[in-house]
Amino acid sequence: MNARYLGAAMKAVTILLIGFSVKGQVEAPDLKHEASPIVEESAGEAGGSPYYRSPRSTFTTLLEVKKEAVEGEPEALEKALGCLDLSLTPPVSRQSVGKKAYYNLIQTIDRLEEVSLEQIPDETSDKEWVYRKRMVPMEEGSVPVEITLHRNAEGNWQFTPATINSIEYYFQFVKNRKVVKGIEEVVTYRDSLLSRFPFLGKKLLFFTVWQWVGLILVVFIAAVLERMLSRLAKRFIQKAFEKKNLKIAIPKSEVFLIPLRLLIYSGVLRFGLDWLFLPIKLINALQQASILLFTIGLVWMLLIAIDTISSYFAELAEKTENKFDDLLVPLLRKTSKLVTFFAAIIFLAESLWDNVAGILAGFGIGGLAVALAAKDTLANLFGSLTVLLDRPFQIGDWIHIDDIDGTVEEVGFRSTRVRTFYNSLITIPNNMLINTSIDNYGARRYRRFKAVLGIEYHTDPQKIEAFCEGIRQLIITQEATRKDYFHVYLNNLGHFSLEILLYVFFETPDWSAELVERHKLLVNILRLGKRMGVNFAFPTQTIHMSQADAPDSLIDIPQDTYLYGKQTARDVSASPITMKHARSGIKGSDFPDDVLG
């Protein structure tokens, strides 16, 4: 989306949100006493703050701090808001609604009469005390209004939620009256502005003229801040990327600016509502909407930041030989996103509802049932922690689990994904990894290669010995072979060939490199055999044909066969052609000095 169009759309949405939220604000207030907690104790029992211990104390506090509270002095404002039962107002809009309700309450009482505190009870056994209750005529008809106090669960006397809901209509009814003689009128910047420029107080559509002016000014301030901060953020992001030479998945810094604009507009709207002096219900709705948009923008920005930082560290991880960071980066990325979402939910819950801690504590009671229902999920989570801490394998390792054989592609909270050698993707629940043996071929330092080389039966024994020694030398000279342990020996007399055992290890990082080294060794063995005149055998059948008068080519064996065999064996042993000790590994650069034997 083009940034210019996005900014214009946000400005329009801000104005429309306020305009359409006004619909329904003229409805008569519900004066039924909603579920605000009231205790069943007698008035004589001690409880609560001394500022609000009785109806008289609350009225006294209300009137004593009115000038300082309306001007915004923090300590006075805190005492003033303590006079109001805002328990049914969402926490996010509690202060804004409280300020407006307190102002309306003070202005209404000052226009009704000079309060005689002696006539207000300092002790009462009642749960509620009514100062005023009546019907007032409005454009939409008669509306019930009241000024009533009740005792809350802490023992404090406060003006009821019904009072807060109806006081705006009560003030509209009496606002054209003058303040009762002898009472100092509380004047705000708004009152001074309207007294100088009366036309600003005229109603235009849903708002007065000065509220429309203020709304336009709020949107203008938001637009200016958005333009300034967006440029600064864009410049900072581009310089940071260029300095670090980042190659990230997000191609444009414009992506970062969208949630930034959302944060700016929702933040300015939230703090501009007090200045606009909008109706209480509208303030309540807009404060909740602004905190929701602010949270969405913040989460959006954090998710983009997590993806960007993860991409940066993933790029660094690719340059290291250790594969543990290849496993750790994706897991931390998912963990960070999960923590971000969880924190956002808690933040929104605390902003919109009371007693979130009690709700969370309630999960402790139902936690057992949840744990039983989610035992597999928890087992998978512990499995992922086991993989992370114990590190039985890493990303890219070739592993074998039960009947699964393949390369590890990804490790998540719930499962591990393995790419098989026929290119399918198998998902293994992490709880299997706790109780299953894992054969990690990728953790091998050496990769074993075993083969049987079959050569023809008529090959001369001296040539066989030389051929085996030549293969040993090929193993020694090849760079990727293990030099301290290997075997090359005539190992078996097969059905159709003399079988030479080739048992060697390659020091390679993966299977592809191992195949390259195998290929290299086998080609060199074929070249060696060709030069030495050693022919490799294959399954054959030989048919001997002879004539009846052909000379007997068999060796004459003396009649004493046992003596002949012993003597011939002694002659062969006396002239060996094989080294005395095993030639299965070198020390230094060659085999140790040895003798025939």
XYZ file of C-alpha atoms in Angstrom:
597
model
C 0.000 0.000 0.000
C 1.310 3.439 -0.883
C 2.412 5.328 2.243
C 0.582 8.530 1.226
C -2.717 6.702 0.754
C -2.208 4.841 4.024
C -1.687 8.089 5.952
C -4.802 9.647 4.420
C -6.798 6.533 5.206
C -5.705 6.620 8.852
C -6.767 10.262 9.176
C -10.166 9.486 7.679
C -10.634 6.449 9.895
C -9.792 8.526 12.981
C -12.484 11.101 12.164
C -15.068 8.512 11.114
C -14.402 6.427 14.217
C -15.265 9.371 16.432
C -18.201 10.442 14.275
C -19.922 7.068 14.085
C -19.192 6.277 17.719
C -21.465 9.166 18.645
C -24.480 7.215 17.409
C -26.499 6.140 20.388
C -24.939 8.599 22.833
C -28.290 10.389 23.288
C -29.912 7.308 24.752
C -31.206 7.717 28.269
C -28.863 6.317 30.917
C -29.700 3.074 32.659
C -30.045 4.019 36.306
C -30.355 0.453 37.509
C -27.567 -0.094 39.950
C -25.189 -2.400 38.171
C -23.131 -5.070 39.901
C -20.940 -2.787 41.951
C -19.972 -4.516 45.205
C -21.656 -3.211 48.374
C -20.811 -4.582 51.780
C -23.316 -5.714 54.407
C -21.618 -4.068 57.395
C -23.124 -1.414 59.601
C -22.106 2.209 59.337
C -20.576 2.128 62.757
C -17.936 -0.349 61.705
C -14.608 1.132 60.717
C -13.380 0.734 57.151
C -12.060 2.588 54.155
C -10.131 5.796 53.750
C -10.811 8.771 56.079
C -11.526 10.843 52.974
C -14.476 8.605 52.057
C -15.566 6.920 55.321
C -19.074 8.431 55.161
C -21.300 10.370 52.718
C -20.265 13.605 54.483
C -16.546 12.766 54.195
C -16.874 12.019 50.484
C -18.808 15.261 49.834
C -16.220 17.199 51.845
C -13.354 15.724 49.812
C -15.248 16.351 46.578
C -15.725 20.054 47.310
C -12.358 20.777 48.944
C -10.190 19.704 46.010
C -12.408 20.833 43.139
C -10.313 23.791 41.950
C -6.980 21.945 42.043
C -8.483 18.740 40.616
C -10.070 20.497 37.639
C -6.741 22.224 36.951
C -5.071 18.786 36.907
C -3.004 18.880 40.116
C -2.069 15.151 40.565
C -2.698 14.722 44.303
C -6.005 16.613 44.203
C -7.101 14.736 41.073
C -6.376 11.416 42.784
C -8.560 12.397 45.765
C -11.300 13.620 43.430
C -11.383 10.385 41.417
C -11.524 8.452 44.696
C -14.968 9.966 45.238
C -16.288 8.139 42.155
C -17.059 4.439 41.825
C -15.370 3.720 38.500
C -15.239 -0.042 39.029
C -17.548 -0.654 36.048
C -15.441 1.557 33.788
C -12.626 -0.165 31.874
C -9.205 0.629 33.412
C -7.914 2.164 30.170
C -10.579 4.883 30.166
C -11.038 5.201 33.927
C -9.063 8.415 34.367
C -10.534 10.165 31.311
C -14.091 9.203 32.223
C -13.434 10.119 35.869
C -12.170 13.609 34.961
C -15.214 14.322 32.805
C -17.670 12.888 35.348
C -16.038 14.827 38.219
C -16.204 18.101 36.254
C -19.877 17.522 35.400
C -20.676 16.594 38.999
C -18.997 19.684 40.460
C -20.617 22.023 37.927
C -24.047 20.471 38.536
C -23.882 20.664 42.336
C -22.578 24.270 42.240
C -25.626 25.238 40.184
C -28.144 23.381 42.352
C -27.377 24.741 45.823
C -24.714 25.516 48.350
C -24.164 22.160 49.992
C -24.793 22.061 53.719
C -22.426 19.362 54.963
C -24.220 19.222 58.340
C -27.300 17.856 56.581
C -25.323 15.012 54.992
C -25.067 12.006 57.313
C -21.702 11.265 58.855
C -22.956 7.878 60.008
C -25.686 5.749 58.465
C -26.697 2.126 58.514
C -28.025 2.363 54.976
C -26.070 0.932 52.064
C -26.958 3.910 49.896
C -27.662 7.590 50.355
C -29.487 9.684 47.745
C -28.649 13.371 47.339
C -30.805 14.032 44.252
C -32.955 11.854 42.000
C -35.432 13.114 39.399
C -36.481 13.178 35.744
C -35.111 15.963 33.516
C -36.510 17.017 30.126
C -34.155 16.570 27.166
C -34.634 16.831 23.401
C -35.161 13.072 23.181
C -37.606 13.048 26.095
C -37.492 12.809 29.866
C -34.304 11.218 31.224
C -33.818 9.877 34.776
C -30.837 11.372 36.599
C -29.472 11.025 40.113
C -26.681 11.932 42.482
C -26.316 8.962 44.817
C -23.584 7.514 47.014
C -23.065 3.932 48.173
C -20.553 2.040 50.280
C -18.178 -0.238 48.358
C -16.418 -3.439 49.439
C -13.520 -1.505 51.029
C -15.906 0.557 53.158
C -15.505 3.746 51.089
C -18.513 5.870 50.191
C -18.472 6.769 46.497
C -20.811 8.226 43.904
C -22.474 5.300 42.146
C -21.953 4.181 38.520
C -25.544 5.280 37.867
C -24.544 8.784 38.950
C -21.565 8.748 36.599
C -23.771 7.597 33.712
C -26.477 10.229 34.245
C -24.527 13.256 35.509
C -23.811 14.439 31.985
C -27.538 14.786 31.303
C -28.052 16.480 34.671
C -25.335 19.032 33.830
C -26.853 19.670 30.399
C -30.122 20.454 32.183
C -28.615 22.995 34.635
C -25.623 24.377 32.702
C -27.404 27.584 31.665
C -28.008 28.465 35.319
C -25.537 30.619 37.162
C -23.451 29.234 39.978
C -25.166 29.610 43.349
C -24.252 32.854 45.052
C -21.329 32.562 47.408
C -19.706 29.645 45.547
C -16.525 30.213 43.574
C -17.061 28.987 40.017
C -14.489 26.538 38.645
C -13.419 27.780 35.204
C -11.429 25.667 32.719
C -9.629 26.676 29.539
C -12.704 25.462 27.660
C -15.034 27.706 29.656
C -12.787 30.717 29.034
C -12.620 29.963 25.324
C -16.390 29.653 24.989
C -17.027 32.849 26.943
C -14.777 34.784 24.546
C -16.011 33.094 21.377
C -19.622 31.981 21.935
C -20.016 30.679 18.372
C -17.564 27.865 19.222
C -20.180 26.386 21.545
C -22.782 25.957 18.815
C -23.559 22.368 17.848
C -22.592 21.189 14.390
C -23.743 17.659 13.566
C -22.673 15.507 16.519
C -20.212 17.922 18.157
C -19.809 21.590 18.964
C -17.715 23.772 16.687
C -14.767 23.923 19.097
C -14.752 20.104 19.379
C -14.557 19.816 15.594
C -11.679 22.302 15.608
C -9.967 20.322 18.357
C -10.500 17.059 16.488
C -8.942 18.500 13.327
C -6.041 19.824 15.415
C -5.498 16.372 17.002
C -5.428 14.718 13.571
C -3.057 17.426 12.298
C -0.665 16.890 15.217
C -0.795 13.142 14.609
C -0.045 13.666 10.901
C 2.938 15.931 11.659
C 4.342 13.520 14.231
C 3.765 10.607 11.872
C 5.640 12.363 9.060
C 8.574 13.345 11.278
C 8.963 10.053 13.105
C 8.442 8.012 9.929
C 11.263 9.850 8.171
C 13.567 9.468 11.168
C 12.707 5.783 11.522
C 13.154 5.141 7.800
C 16.530 6.850 7.770
C 17.661 4.971 10.891
C 16.524 1.596 9.524
C 18.204 2.117 6.159
C 21.482 3.164 7.779
C 21.353 0.225 10.177
C 20.784 -2.217 7.319
C 23.529 -0.710 5.190
C 25.996 -0.653 8.093
C 25.371 -4.304 8.948
C 25.033 -5.291 5.282
C 21.842 -7.122 6.121
C 20.216 -9.373 3.568
C 16.826 -9.843 5.165
C 13.544 -11.214 3.942
C 11.820 -7.797 4.290
C 12.736 -5.869 1.122
C 11.611 -2.365 2.099
C 11.780 -0.292 5.264
C 8.234 0.898 4.417
C 6.955 -2.268 6.092
C 8.212 -0.950 9.445
C 6.422 2.360 8.983
C 2.882 0.959 8.747
C 2.671 -0.167 12.407
C 4.596 2.973 13.437
C 1.860 5.143 11.921
C -0.760 3.063 13.692
C 1.066 3.613 17.001
C 1.301 7.370 16.467
C -2.343 7.914 15.485
C -3.711 5.726 18.279
C -1.372 7.329 20.845
C -2.273 10.908 19.881
C -5.969 9.985 19.837
C -5.694 8.483 23.315
C -4.040 11.529 24.881
C -6.121 14.029 22.900
C -9.464 12.744 24.166
C -9.220 14.567 27.524
C -8.645 17.865 25.772
C -11.619 17.370 23.409
C -14.046 17.010 26.353
C -16.225 14.481 24.523
C -19.269 12.701 26.002
C -18.459 10.076 28.630
C -19.736 7.104 26.611
C -17.791 8.239 23.575
C -14.637 8.720 25.650
C -15.067 5.203 26.970
C -15.501 3.689 23.505
C -12.635 5.645 21.904
C -10.205 4.910 24.729
C -10.845 1.196 24.304
C -10.508 1.474 20.525
C -7.261 3.455 20.828
C -5.641 0.965 23.223
C -6.679 -1.881 20.916
C -5.153 -0.154 17.859
C -2.064 0.774 19.870
C -1.583 -2.850 20.928
C -2.053 -4.111 17.369
C 0.516 -1.616 16.085
C 2.992 -2.474 18.836
C 2.639 -6.241 18.304
C 2.908 -5.763 14.528
C 6.116 -3.760 14.904
C 7.607 -6.261 17.373
C 6.855 -9.165 15.031
C 8.584 -7.378 12.161
C 11.550 -6.611 14.429
C 11.720 -10.261 15.551
C 11.688 -11.470 11.935
C 14.374 -8.965 10.972
C 16.672 -9.761 13.888
C 16.123 -13.495 13.365
C 17.028 -13.153 9.686
C 20.214 -11.347 10.669
C 21.254 -14.010 13.176
C 20.243 -16.798 10.778
C 22.633 -15.277 8.239
C 25.395 -15.232 10.866
C 24.576 -18.818 11.846
C 25.068 -19.986 8.276
C 28.653 -18.713 8.386
C 29.574 -20.731 11.496
C 30.595 -24.366 11.561
C 28.526 -25.090 14.667
C 25.025 -26.166 13.721
C 23.558 -25.560 17.177
C 22.808 -21.938 16.325
C 20.912 -23.122 13.235
C 18.608 -24.947 15.641
C 18.509 -22.181 18.249
C 17.627 -19.209 16.004
C 14.279 -20.584 14.675
C 13.298 -21.779 18.150
C 14.054 -18.385 19.727
C 12.163 -16.714 16.898
C 9.021 -18.725 17.640
C 9.472 -18.268 21.386
C 9.775 -14.483 21.016
C 6.600 -14.316 18.951
C 4.737 -16.475 21.446
C 5.877 -14.283 24.354
C 4.880 -11.154 22.380
C 1.353 -12.442 21.762
C 0.964 -13.574 25.374
C 2.192 -10.212 26.732
C -0.168 -8.361 24.358
C -3.138 -10.402 25.577
C -2.251 -9.713 29.224
C -1.757 -6.006 28.478
C -5.130 -5.738 26.727
C -6.863 -7.708 29.475
C -5.464 -5.432 32.178
C -6.482 -2.377 30.139
C -10.047 -3.475 29.497
C -10.996 -5.548 32.547
C -10.431 -5.545 36.276
C -9.179 -8.443 38.378
C -7.067 -10.025 35.649
C -4.808 -11.469 38.344
C -7.828 -13.252 39.828
C -8.757 -14.643 36.433
C -5.207 -15.895 35.921
C -5.213 -17.388 39.415
C -8.406 -19.201 38.499
C -6.443 -21.008 35.838
C -4.558 -22.645 38.694
C -7.743 -24.440 39.700
C -8.571 -25.465 36.171
C -4.931 -25.958 35.356
C -5.081 -29.648 36.171
C -7.894 -30.240 33.702
C -6.122 -28.138 31.082
C -2.865 -30.006 31.693
C -4.611 -33.367 31.280
C -6.272 -32.202 28.089
C -3.017 -30.758 26.774
C -0.636 -33.428 28.050
C 0.535 -34.270 24.535
C 1.206 -30.604 23.827
C 3.176 -30.272 27.066
C 5.095 -33.463 26.260
C 5.966 -32.021 22.866
C 7.127 -28.802 24.523
C 9.389 -30.708 26.918
C 10.638 -32.707 23.955
C 11.673 -29.515 22.177
C 13.455 -28.347 25.338
C 15.240 -31.703 25.486
C 16.404 -31.300 21.908
C 17.561 -27.764 22.665
C 19.443 -28.629 25.869
C 20.652 -32.167 25.163
C 21.308 -31.560 21.447
C 20.978 -35.136 20.155
C 21.050 -33.720 16.627
C 21.329 -30.423 14.769
C 19.788 -28.877 11.693
C 21.103 -30.701 8.629
C 22.058 -33.922 10.479
C 21.212 -37.289 8.971
C 19.279 -39.177 11.651
C 17.518 -42.522 12.013
C 14.507 -42.767 14.382
C 12.566 -46.031 14.335
C 11.718 -46.464 10.651
C 12.416 -42.822 9.761
C 15.599 -41.993 7.903
C 16.402 -38.480 6.669
C 17.840 -35.022 7.238
C 16.617 -32.660 10.004
C 15.059 -29.540 8.476
C 13.332 -27.788 11.366
C 12.737 -28.131 15.106
C 9.608 -26.425 16.478
C 7.708 -26.342 19.765
C 5.441 -29.235 18.828
C 7.325 -31.269 16.267
C 10.532 -31.886 14.355
C 10.474 -32.066 10.552
C 12.706 -34.576 8.754
C 13.261 -34.591 4.988
C 13.603 -38.185 3.780
C 15.891 -39.261 0.962
C 12.894 -39.708 -1.336
C 12.109 -36.023 -0.633
C 8.998 -36.443 1.518
C 8.647 -34.427 4.724
C 7.921 -36.374 7.926
C 6.695 -34.593 11.051
C 7.784 -36.258 14.302
C 6.064 -35.183 17.578
C 8.756 -34.004 19.970
C 7.474 -36.228 22.769
C 8.775 -39.212 20.776
C 12.298 -37.825 21.058
C 12.303 -38.246 24.861
C 11.819 -42.029 24.935
C 13.181 -43.058 21.522
C 16.756 -43.902 20.603
C 18.135 -41.556 17.964
C 20.896 -42.741 15.631
C 22.652 -39.575 14.459
C 24.671 -40.376 11.358
C 25.432 -36.686 10.991
C 27.414 -36.693 14.272
C 29.926 -39.207 12.923
C 33.509 -38.043 12.630
C 34.333 -40.881 10.257
C 32.139 -42.596 7.687
C 32.850 -46.271 7.162
C 33.214 -47.861 3.727
C 33.412 -51.620 3.312
C 33.778 -53.439 -0.012
C 34.953 -56.805 -1.360
C 37.244 -56.710 -4.410
C 37.078 -59.958 -6.392
C 40.084 -60.803 -8.601
C 40.662 -63.775 -10.874
C 41.879 -67.068 -9.426
C 44.893 -67.317 -11.708
C 46.396 -64.107 -10.311
C 49.947 -64.693 -9.076
C 50.289 -64.516 -5.218
C 53.153 -62.009 -5.461
C 50.945 -59.816 -7.604
C 48.113 -60.104 -5.044
C 50.484 -58.986 -2.290
C 51.695 -56.056 -4.359
C 48.147 -55.104 -5.311
C 47.017 -55.039 -1.656
C 50.031 -52.924 -0.706
C 49.252 -50.516 -3.548
C 45.666 -50.072 -2.281
C 47.018 -49.306 1.204
C 49.221 -46.611 -0.270
C 46.254 -45.105 -2.119
C 44.398 -44.854 1.203
C 47.398 -43.161 2.827
C 47.794 -40.598 0.065
C 44.074 -39.726 -0.248
C 43.405 -36.608 1.834
C 39.988 -37.449 3.323
C 40.750 -40.985 4.564
C 41.462 -42.056 8.107
C 45.138 -42.985 8.213
C 45.446 -44.682 11.592
C 42.942 -47.462 10.997
C 42.063 -49.370 7.820
C 42.234 -52.947 6.444
C 43.199 -54.279 3.009
C 43.729 -58.065 2.969
C 42.979 -61.149 0.920
C 40.008 -62.191 3.042
C 38.225 -65.087 1.333
C 38.365 -67.639 -1.467
C 35.028 -67.087 -3.116
C 33.037 -69.211 -5.542
C 34.439 -67.474 -8.587
C 37.065 -65.020 -7.309
C 39.761 -64.289 -4.772
C 38.123 -61.785 -2.405
C 40.130 -58.850 -1.049
C 38.540 -56.997 1.912
C 38.603 -53.184 1.636
C 37.698 -51.587 4.995
C 38.308 -47.842 5.213
C 36.935 -44.674 6.867
C 36.375 -41.244 5.314
C 36.475 -38.002 7.299
C 33.771 -35.996 5.508
C 31.035 -33.600 6.721
C 28.129 -35.136 4.789
C 27.028 -37.935 2.511
C 27.718 -36.026 -0.706
C 31.354 -35.504 0.245
C 31.583 -39.165 1.251
C 30.393 -40.246 -2.199
C 33.035 -38.064 -3.809
C 35.777 -39.714 -1.733
C 34.453 -43.204 -2.432
C 34.439 -42.471 -6.129
C 37.986 -41.167 -6.013
C 39.342 -44.225 -4.162
C 37.563 -46.801 -6.329
C 38.705 -45.146 -9.570
C 42.293 -45.161 -8.312
C 41.985 -48.866 -7.395
C 40.785 -49.630 -10.935
C 43.737 -47.692 -12.387
C 46.154 -49.519 -10.060
C 44.800 -52.920 -11.086
C 45.083 -52.085 -14.753
C 48.729 -51.021 -14.408
C 49.659 -54.107 -12.393
C 47.798 -56.527 -14.669
C 45.299 -57.560 -11.993
C 41.966 -58.516 -13.506
C 38.746 -58.253 -11.543
C 36.559 -61.358 -11.632
C 32.909 -61.754 -12.347
C 30.677 -64.865 -12.125
C 31.936 -67.343 -14.749
C 32.000 -71.059 -15.460
C 35.119 -72.698 -17.006
C 34.813 -75.922 -19.033
C 38.001 -77.987 -19.399
C 38.181 -80.220 -22.468
C 41.022 -82.787 -22.919
C 41.912 -85.665 -25.253
C 42.417 -89.197 -24.045
C 46.084 -89.321 -25.146
C 46.961 -85.885 -23.727
C 49.852 -85.848 -21.237
C 48.901 -85.671 -17.583
C 49.565 -82.080 -16.465
C 48.970 -82.857 -12.828
C 51.869 -82.661 -10.350
C 53.102 -86.040 -9.203
C 52.451 -86.520 -5.507
C 54.651 -88.960 -3.603
C 52.972 -91.862 -1.938
C 53.726 -90.428 1.509
C 51.314 -87.540 1.104
C 51.440 -86.382 4.708
C 55.215 -86.005 4.655
C 55.022 -84.175 1.314
C 52.455 -81.724 2.617
C 54.444 -80.890 5.717
C 57.649 -80.355 3.800
C 56.068 -78.157 1.163
C 54.378 -76.009 3.859
C 57.727 -75.593 5.601
C 59.284 -74.372 2.321
C 56.464 -71.829 1.751
C 56.643 -70.532 5.333
C 60.407 -70.202 5.097
C 60.133 -67.749 2.217
C 57.228 -65.383 3.093
C 56.073 -62.583 0.805
C 53.778 -60.910 3.433
C 54.870 -58.543 6.207
C 54.983 -59.981 9.699
C 52.741 -57.402 11.397
C 49.356 -56.018 10.347
C 49.434 -53.108 7.941
C 46.156 -51.537 9.132
C 47.251 -48.014 9.901
C 50.304 -45.794 9.727
C 52.289 -43.895 12.305
C 53.595 -40.631 10.999
C 53.734 -40.567 7.207
C 54.193 -44.313 6.475
C 54.007 -47.790 7.917
C 56.449 -48.616 10.714
C 59.564 -50.575 9.768
C 58.637 -54.198 9.360
C 60.076 -57.474 8.127
C 58.652 -60.286 6.132
C 57.214 -62.975 8.180
